[in-house]
CSV table of C-alpha atoms and ligand atoms in Angstrom, one decimal:
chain,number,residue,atom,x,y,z
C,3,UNK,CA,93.7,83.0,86.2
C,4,UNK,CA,93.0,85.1,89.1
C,5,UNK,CA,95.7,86.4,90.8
C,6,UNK,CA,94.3,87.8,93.6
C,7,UNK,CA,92.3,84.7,94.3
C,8,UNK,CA,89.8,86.7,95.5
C,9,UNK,CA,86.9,84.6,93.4
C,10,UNK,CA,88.1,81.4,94.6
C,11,UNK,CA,87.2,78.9,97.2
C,12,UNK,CA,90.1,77.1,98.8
C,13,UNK,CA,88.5,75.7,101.7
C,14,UNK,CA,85.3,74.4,103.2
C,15,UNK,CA,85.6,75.7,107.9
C,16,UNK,CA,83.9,75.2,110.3
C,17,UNK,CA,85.6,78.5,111.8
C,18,UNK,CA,84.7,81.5,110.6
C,19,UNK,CA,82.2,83.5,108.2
C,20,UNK,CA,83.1,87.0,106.7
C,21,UNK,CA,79.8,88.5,105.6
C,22,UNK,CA,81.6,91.8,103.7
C,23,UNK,CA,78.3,93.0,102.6
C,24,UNK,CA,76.2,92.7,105.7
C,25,UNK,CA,79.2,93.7,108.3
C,26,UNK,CA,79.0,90.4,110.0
C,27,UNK,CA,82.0,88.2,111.2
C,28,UNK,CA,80.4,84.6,112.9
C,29,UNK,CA,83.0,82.4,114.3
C,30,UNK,CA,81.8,79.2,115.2
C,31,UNK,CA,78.6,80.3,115.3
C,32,UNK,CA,79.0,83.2,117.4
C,33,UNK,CA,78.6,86.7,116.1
C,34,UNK,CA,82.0,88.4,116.9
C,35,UNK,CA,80.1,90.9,119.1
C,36,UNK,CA,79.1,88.5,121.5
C,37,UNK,CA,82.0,86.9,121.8
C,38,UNK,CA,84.2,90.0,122.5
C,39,UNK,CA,81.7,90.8,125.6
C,40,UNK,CA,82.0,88.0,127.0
C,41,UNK,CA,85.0,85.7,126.2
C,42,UNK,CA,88.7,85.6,127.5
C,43,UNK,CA,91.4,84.2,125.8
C,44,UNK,CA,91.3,81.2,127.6
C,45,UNK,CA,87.9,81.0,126.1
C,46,UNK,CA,88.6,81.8,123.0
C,47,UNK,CA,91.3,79.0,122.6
C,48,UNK,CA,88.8,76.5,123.4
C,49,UNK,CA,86.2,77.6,121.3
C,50,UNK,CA,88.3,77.6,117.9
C,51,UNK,CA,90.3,74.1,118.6
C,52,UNK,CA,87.1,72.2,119.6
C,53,UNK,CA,86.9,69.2,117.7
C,54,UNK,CA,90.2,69.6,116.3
C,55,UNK,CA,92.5,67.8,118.9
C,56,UNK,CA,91.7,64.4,121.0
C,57,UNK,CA,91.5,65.5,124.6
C,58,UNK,CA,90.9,68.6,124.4
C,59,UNK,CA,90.8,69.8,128.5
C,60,UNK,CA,87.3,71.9,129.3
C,61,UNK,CA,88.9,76.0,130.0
C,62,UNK,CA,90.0,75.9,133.3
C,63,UNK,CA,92.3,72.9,132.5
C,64,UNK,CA,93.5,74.6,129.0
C,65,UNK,CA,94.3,77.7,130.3
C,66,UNK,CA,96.2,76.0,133.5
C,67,UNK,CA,98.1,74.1,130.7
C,68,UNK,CA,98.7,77.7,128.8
C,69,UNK,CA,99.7,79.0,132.0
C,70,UNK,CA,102.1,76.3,132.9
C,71,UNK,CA,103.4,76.5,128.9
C,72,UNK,CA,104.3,80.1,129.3
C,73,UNK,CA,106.8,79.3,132.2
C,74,UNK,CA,108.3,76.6,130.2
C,75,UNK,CA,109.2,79.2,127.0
C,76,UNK,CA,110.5,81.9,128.7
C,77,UNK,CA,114.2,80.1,128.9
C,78,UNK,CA,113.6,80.8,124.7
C,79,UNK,CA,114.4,84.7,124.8
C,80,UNK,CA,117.9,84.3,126.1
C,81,UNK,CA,118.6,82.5,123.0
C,82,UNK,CA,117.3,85.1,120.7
C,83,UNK,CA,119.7,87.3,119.2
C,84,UNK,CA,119.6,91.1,120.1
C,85,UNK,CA,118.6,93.5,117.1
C,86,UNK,CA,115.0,92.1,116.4
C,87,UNK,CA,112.1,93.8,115.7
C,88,UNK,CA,109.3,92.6,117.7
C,89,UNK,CA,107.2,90.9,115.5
C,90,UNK,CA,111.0,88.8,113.9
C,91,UNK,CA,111.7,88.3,117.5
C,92,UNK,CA,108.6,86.9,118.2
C,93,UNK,CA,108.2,84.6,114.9
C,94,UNK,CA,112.2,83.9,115.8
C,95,UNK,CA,110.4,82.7,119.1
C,96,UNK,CA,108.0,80.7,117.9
C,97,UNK,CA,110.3,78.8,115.5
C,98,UNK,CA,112.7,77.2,117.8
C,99,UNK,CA,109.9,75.4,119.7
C,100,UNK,CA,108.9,72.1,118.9
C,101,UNK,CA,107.4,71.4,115.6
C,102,UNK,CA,104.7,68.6,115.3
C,103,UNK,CA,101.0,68.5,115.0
C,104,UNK,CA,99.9,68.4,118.5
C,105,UNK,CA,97.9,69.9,121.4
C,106,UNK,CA,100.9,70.6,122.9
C,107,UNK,CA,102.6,72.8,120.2
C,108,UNK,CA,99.1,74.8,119.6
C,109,UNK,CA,99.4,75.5,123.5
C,110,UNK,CA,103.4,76.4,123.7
C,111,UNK,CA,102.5,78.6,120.5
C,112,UNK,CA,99.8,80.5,122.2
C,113,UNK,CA,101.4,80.9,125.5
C,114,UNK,CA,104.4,82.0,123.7
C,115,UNK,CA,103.2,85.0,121.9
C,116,UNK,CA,102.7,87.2,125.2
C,117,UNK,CA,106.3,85.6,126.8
C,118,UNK,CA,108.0,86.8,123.8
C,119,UNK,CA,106.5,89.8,122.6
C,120,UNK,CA,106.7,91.6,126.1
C,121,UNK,CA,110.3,90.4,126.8
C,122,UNK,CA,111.1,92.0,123.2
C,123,UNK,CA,109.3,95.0,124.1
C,124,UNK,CA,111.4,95.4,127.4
C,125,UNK,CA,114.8,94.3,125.8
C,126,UNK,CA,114.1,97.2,123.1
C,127,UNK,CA,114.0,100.0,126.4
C,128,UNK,CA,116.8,97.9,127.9
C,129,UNK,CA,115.0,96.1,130.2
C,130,UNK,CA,115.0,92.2,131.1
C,131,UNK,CA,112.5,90.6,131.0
C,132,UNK,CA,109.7,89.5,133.5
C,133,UNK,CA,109.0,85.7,134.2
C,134,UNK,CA,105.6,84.5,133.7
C,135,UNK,CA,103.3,83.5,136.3
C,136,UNK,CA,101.1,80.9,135.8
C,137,UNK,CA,98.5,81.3,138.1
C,138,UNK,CA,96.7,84.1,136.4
C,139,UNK,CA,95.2,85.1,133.1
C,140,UNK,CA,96.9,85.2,129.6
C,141,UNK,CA,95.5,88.7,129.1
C,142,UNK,CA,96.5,89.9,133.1
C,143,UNK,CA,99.7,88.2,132.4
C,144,UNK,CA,100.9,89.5,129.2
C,145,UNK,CA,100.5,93.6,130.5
C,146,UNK,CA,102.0,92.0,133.7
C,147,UNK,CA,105.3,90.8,132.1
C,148,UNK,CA,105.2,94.3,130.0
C,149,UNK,CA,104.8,96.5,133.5
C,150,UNK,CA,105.7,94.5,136.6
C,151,UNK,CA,102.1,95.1,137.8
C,152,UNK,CA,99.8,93.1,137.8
C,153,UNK,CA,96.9,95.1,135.6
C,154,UNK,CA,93.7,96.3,136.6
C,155,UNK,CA,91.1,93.4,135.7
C,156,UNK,CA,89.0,96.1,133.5
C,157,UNK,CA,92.6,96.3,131.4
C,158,UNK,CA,93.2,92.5,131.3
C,159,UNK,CA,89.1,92.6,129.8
C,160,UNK,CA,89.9,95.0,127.0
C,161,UNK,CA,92.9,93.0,126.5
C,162,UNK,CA,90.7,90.0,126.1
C,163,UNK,CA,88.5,91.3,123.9
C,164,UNK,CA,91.1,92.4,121.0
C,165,UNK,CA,92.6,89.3,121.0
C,166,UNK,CA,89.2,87.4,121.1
C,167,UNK,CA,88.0,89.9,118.1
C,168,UNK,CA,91.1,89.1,116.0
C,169,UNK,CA,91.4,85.3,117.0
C,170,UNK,CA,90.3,84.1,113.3
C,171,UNK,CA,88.8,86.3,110.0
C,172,UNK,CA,88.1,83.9,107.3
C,173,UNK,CA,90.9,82.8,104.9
C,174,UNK,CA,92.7,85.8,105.2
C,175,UNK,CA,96.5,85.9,103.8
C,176,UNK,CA,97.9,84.9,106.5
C,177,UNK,CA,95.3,81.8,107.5
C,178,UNK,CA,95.5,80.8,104.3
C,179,UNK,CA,99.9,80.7,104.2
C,180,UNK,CA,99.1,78.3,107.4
C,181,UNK,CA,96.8,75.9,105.6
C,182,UNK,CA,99.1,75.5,102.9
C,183,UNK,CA,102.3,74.9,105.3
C,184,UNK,CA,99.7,71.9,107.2
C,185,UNK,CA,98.8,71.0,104.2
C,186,UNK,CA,103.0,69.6,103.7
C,187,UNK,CA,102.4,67.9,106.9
C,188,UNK,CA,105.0,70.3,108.0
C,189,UNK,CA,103.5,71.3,111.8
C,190,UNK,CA,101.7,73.6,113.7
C,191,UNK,CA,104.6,75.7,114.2
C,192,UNK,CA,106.0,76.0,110.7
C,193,UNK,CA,102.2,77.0,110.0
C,194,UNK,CA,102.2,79.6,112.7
C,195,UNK,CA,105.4,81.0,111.3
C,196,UNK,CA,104.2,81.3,108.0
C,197,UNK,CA,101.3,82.8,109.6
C,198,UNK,CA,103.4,85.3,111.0
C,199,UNK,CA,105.8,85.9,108.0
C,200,UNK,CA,102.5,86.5,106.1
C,201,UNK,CA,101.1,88.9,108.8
C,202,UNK,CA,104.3,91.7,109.5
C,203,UNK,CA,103.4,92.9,105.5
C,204,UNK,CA,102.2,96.7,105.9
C,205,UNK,CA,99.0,95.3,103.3
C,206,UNK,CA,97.4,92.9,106.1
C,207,UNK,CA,98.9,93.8,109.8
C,208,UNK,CA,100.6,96.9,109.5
C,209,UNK,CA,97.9,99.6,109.9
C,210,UNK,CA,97.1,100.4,113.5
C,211,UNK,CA,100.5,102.3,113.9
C,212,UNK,CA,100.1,104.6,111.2
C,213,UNK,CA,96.1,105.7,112.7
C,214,UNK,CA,98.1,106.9,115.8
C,215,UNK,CA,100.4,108.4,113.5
C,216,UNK,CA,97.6,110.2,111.9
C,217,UNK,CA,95.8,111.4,114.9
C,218,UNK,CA,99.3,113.0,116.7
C,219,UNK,CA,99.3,114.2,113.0
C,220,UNK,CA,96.1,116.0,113.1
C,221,UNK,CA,96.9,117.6,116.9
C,222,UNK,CA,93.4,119.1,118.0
C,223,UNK,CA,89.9,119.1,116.6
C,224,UNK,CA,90.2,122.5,115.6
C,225,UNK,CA,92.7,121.5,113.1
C,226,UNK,CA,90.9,117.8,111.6
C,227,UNK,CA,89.1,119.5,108.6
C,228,UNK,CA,91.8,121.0,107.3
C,229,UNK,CA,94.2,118.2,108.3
C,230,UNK,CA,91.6,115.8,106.2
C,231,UNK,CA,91.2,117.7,103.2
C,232,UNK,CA,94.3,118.4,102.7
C,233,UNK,CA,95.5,114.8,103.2
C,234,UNK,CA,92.2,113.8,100.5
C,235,UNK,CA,93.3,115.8,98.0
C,236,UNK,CA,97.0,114.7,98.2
C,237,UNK,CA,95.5,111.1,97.7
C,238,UNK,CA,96.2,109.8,100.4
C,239,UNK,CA,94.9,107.0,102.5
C,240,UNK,CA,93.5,108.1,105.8
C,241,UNK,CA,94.1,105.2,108.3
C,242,UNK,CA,91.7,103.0,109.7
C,243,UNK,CA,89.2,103.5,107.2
C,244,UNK,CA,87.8,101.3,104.4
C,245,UNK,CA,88.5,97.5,103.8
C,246,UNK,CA,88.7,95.2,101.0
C,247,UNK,CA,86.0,92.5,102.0
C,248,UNK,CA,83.4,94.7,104.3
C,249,UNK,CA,81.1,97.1,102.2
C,250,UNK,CA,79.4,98.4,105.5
C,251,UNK,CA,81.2,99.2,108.8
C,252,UNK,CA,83.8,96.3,110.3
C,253,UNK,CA,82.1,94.7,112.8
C,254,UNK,CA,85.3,94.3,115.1
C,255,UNK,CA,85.3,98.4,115.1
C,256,UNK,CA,82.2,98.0,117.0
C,257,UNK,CA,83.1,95.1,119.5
C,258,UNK,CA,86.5,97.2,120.2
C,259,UNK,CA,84.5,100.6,120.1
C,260,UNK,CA,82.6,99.0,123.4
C,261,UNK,CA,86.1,97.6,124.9
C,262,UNK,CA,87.6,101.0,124.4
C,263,UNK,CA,84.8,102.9,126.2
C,264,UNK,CA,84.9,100.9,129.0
C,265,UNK,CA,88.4,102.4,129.7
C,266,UNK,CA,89.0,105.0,132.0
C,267,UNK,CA,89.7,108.3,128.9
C,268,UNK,CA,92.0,110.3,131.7
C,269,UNK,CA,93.6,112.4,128.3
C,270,UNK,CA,90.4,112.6,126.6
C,271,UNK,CA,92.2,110.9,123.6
C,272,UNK,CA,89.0,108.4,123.0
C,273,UNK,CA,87.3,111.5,123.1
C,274,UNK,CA,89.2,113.1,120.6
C,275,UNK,CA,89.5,110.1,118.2
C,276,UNK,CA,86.1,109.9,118.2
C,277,UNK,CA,85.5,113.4,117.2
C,278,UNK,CA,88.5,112.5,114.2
C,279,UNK,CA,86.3,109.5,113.3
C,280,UNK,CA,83.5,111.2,112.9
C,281,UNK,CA,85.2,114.0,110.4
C,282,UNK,CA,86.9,111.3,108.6
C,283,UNK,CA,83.6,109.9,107.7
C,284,UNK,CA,81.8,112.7,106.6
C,285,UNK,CA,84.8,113.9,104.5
C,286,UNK,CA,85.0,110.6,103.0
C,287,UNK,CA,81.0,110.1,102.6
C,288,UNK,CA,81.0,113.7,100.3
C,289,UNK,CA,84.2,112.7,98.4
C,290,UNK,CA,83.1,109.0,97.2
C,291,UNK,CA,79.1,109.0,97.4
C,292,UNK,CA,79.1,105.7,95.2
C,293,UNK,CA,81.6,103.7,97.5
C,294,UNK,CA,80.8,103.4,101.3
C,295,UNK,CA,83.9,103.5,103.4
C,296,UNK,CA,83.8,103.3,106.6
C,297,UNK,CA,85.3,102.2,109.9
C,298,UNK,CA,88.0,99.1,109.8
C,299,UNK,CA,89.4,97.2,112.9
C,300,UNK,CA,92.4,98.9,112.6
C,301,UNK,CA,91.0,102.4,114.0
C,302,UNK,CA,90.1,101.2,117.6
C,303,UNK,CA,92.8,98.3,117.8
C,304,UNK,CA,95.0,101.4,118.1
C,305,UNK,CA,93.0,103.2,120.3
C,306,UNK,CA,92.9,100.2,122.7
C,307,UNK,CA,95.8,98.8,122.7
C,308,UNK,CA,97.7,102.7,123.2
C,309,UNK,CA,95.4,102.4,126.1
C,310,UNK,CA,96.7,99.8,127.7
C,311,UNK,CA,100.7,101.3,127.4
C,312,UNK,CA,101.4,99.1,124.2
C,313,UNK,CA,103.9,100.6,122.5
C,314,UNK,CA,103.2,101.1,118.4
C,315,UNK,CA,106.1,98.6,117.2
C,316,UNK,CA,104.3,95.8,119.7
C,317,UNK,CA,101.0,96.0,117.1
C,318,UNK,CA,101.5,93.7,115.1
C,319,UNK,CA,102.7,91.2,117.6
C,320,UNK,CA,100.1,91.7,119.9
C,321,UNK,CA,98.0,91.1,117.3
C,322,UNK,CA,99.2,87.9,116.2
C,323,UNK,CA,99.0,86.8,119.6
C,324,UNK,CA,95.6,86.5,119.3
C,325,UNK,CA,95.2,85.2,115.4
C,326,UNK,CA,97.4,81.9,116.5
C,327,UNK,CA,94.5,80.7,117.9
C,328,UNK,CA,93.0,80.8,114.2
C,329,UNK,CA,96.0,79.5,112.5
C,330,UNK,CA,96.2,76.4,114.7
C,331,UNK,CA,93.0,75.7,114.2
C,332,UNK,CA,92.7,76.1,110.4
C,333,UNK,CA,96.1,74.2,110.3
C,334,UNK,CA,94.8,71.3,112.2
C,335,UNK,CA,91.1,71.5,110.1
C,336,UNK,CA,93.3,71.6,106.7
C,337,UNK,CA,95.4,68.2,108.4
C,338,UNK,CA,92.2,66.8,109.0
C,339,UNK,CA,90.9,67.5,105.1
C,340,UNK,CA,94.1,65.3,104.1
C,341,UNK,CA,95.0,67.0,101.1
C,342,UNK,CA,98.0,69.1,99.8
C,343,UNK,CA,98.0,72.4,98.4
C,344,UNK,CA,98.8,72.8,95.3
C,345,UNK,CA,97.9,75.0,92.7
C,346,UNK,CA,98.7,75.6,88.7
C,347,UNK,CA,100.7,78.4,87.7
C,348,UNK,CA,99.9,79.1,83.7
C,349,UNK,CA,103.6,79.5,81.5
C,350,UNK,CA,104.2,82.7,80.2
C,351,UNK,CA,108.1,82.4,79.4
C,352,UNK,CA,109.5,81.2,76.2
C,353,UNK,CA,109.5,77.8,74.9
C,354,UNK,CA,112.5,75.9,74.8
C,355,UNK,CA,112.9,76.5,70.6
C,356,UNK,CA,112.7,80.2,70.7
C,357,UNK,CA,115.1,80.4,74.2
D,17,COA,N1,91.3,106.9,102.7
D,17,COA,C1,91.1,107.6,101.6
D,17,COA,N2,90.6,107.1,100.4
D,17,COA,C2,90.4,105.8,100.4
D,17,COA,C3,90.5,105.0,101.6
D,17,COA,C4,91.0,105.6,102.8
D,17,COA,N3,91.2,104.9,103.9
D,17,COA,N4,90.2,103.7,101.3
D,17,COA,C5,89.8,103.7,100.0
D,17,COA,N5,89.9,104.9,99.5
D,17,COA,C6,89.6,105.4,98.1
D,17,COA,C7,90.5,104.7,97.1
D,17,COA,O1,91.7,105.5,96.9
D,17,COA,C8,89.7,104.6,95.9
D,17,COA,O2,89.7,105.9,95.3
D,17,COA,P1,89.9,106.1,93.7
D,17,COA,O3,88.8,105.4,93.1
D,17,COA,O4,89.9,107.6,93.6
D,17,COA,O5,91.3,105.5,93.4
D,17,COA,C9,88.3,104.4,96.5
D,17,COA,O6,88.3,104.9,97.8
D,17,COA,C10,87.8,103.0,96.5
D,17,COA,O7,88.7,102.2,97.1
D,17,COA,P2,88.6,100.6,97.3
D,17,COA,O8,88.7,100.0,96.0
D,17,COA,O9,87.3,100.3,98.0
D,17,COA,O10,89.8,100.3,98.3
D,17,COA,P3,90.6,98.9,98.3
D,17,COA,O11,89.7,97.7,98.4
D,17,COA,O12,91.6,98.9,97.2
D,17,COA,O13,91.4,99.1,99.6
D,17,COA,C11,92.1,99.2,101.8
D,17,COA,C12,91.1,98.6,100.8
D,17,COA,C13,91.8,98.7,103.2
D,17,COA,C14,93.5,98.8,101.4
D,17,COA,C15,92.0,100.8,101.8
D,17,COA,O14,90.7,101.1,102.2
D,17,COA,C16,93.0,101.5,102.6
D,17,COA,O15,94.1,101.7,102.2
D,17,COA,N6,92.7,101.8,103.9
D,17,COA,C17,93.6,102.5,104.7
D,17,COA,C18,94.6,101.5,105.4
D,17,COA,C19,93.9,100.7,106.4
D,17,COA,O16,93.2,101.2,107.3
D,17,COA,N7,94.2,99.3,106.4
D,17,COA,C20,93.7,98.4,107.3
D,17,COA,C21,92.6,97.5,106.7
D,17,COA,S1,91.9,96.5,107.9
């Protein structure tokens, strides 16, 4: 028994590698660094469902198509019901399209995660929401439909690299809930929507509000040592820091660490985040010598996405938005190895003589 299932092997990808001991995450092939440089979302997409779908367009085509698909969804938001969190109202989105095993669901799923998070976002300040437009990027039009304006392209960029950094991880909880949902034949939506239901739990999506939390917290640098040690010897977690899998630093905090920088720092909050990173560290380094913690994804997701006006209850949304990429394509790859899920559970209750 192993309840965690951390020891054991559930599935043979072609997707992704998790290397926690050397700090490297490959997908297809790619290191995640490289990827978050140069790819958009578009991209992305592509990348991850090749060889998973029949006609599969080259990227220009797909991301017309996701274009096109996020005008079709947006009639779904007036049939949501008001009161939603984002992340509900988004996997409440998602499960009133189509469900079925094709290209077109993985595209309607992906072009609605930026429809639908961005028109909850706006009916939460009492706003209605903005109607796609097709004719420009996923990235551009997602802060587009949050704003009105149509972003700077080094905004859309950053944009493009979270969502290309978080697009798959390994069998994570929430890839692995969408493998088992394929695995009933059930459809790339009700394996999206597990994937969701998975993600909103505080233990695997949850963490990037709580590190802005923690910096508005803290104040000034003046005040981080003291803010830190007192927080240490409470026992509590500091935010963004450590990870189950990675012994050395989460390569994602680097590829976001470069996106961030490239983003104009007009408060001087990277600045100052920087300088609470850096204090974290070093307090944590003389408190547990024997167990490295360091950096996690979560630190500079928050970082980058407050830069780019997303408000801290979109998080988790936004960063599903990208990881639906991964669950599609893990769904379809699981369809593909033709056999259900289904493990042994090992009785501990009392036999039918003693009940
Ligand atoms: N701040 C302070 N102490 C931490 C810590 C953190 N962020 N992460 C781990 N520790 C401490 C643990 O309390 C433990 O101390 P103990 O031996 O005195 O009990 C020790 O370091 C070893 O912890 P470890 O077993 O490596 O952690 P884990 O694998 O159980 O937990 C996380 C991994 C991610 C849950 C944990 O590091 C954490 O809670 N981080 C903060 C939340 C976060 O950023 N989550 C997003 C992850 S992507």
């Amino acid at each position: 028994m192993d309840s965690g299932l951390e020891n054991i092997v559930a599935a043979e990808t072609i997707l992704s590698d998790v290397d926690g001991q050397n700090g490297r995450l490959v997908i297809r092939g790619w290191p995640v660094e490289t990827l978050a440089a140069s790819m958009a979302f578009e991209d992305a997409a592509h990348l991850l469902w090749d060889g998973f779908f029949e006609g599969l367009p080259d990227v220009p085509e797909l991301g017309a198509r996701i274009g096109a698909a996020r005008e079709e969804v947006l009639a779904l938001v007036a049939e949501l019901p008001a009161g939603l969190d984002v992340v509900s109202f988004l996997r409440a989105g998602w499960a009133l399209l189509p469900d079925d095993e094709s290209l077109e669901a993985a595209i309607r799923l992906a072009a609605a995660g930026p429809v639908l998070t961005a028109a909850a976002v706006r009916r939460g300040r009492g706003q209605a929401p903005i109607a796609p437009d097709k004719d420009i990027s996923q990235s551009a039009d997602f802060l587009r439909m949050l704003t009105g304006k149509v972003p700077d392209p080094a905004e859309a960029r950053a944009l493009d690299a979270y969502l290309v950094t978080v697009c798959d991880h390994g069998l994570n909880a929430s890839t692995f809930a969408s493998r088992v949902v394929a695995s009933t034949r059930a459809g790339l939506v009700s394996a999206a929507v597990a994937g969701i239901s998975a993600l909103k739990g505080p233990l695997h999506g949850g963490a990037p509000g709580p590190v802005l939390d923690m910096l508005d917290a803290i104040g000034t640098p003046q005040n981080a040592e003291t803010w830190i040690d007192g927080a240490l010897a409470r026992g509590e977690r500091l935010m963004g820091f450590g990870h189950r899998v990675y012994r050395v630093r989460d390569p994602r905090a680097d590829a976001l660490k470069v996106a961030v920088a490239r983003l104009p720092d007009t408060s001087g909050r990277i600045a100052f985040a920087e300088h609470i990173e850096g204090a974290v560290l070093g307090r944590l380094a003389r408190k547990y010598p024997q167990r490295r913690l360091e950096t996690n994804v979560e630190f500079y997701t928050a970082l980058l996405l407050e830069a780019l006006g997303l408000p801290r209850e979109a998080f988790t949304s936004v960063f599903a938005c990208g990881r639906v990429l991964g669950w599609t394509a893990h769904a379809r790859e699981q369809i593909a190895e033709g056999r259900l899920v289904r493990p042994q559970s090992v009785y501990r209750g009392p036999v039918p003589e003693a009940a």
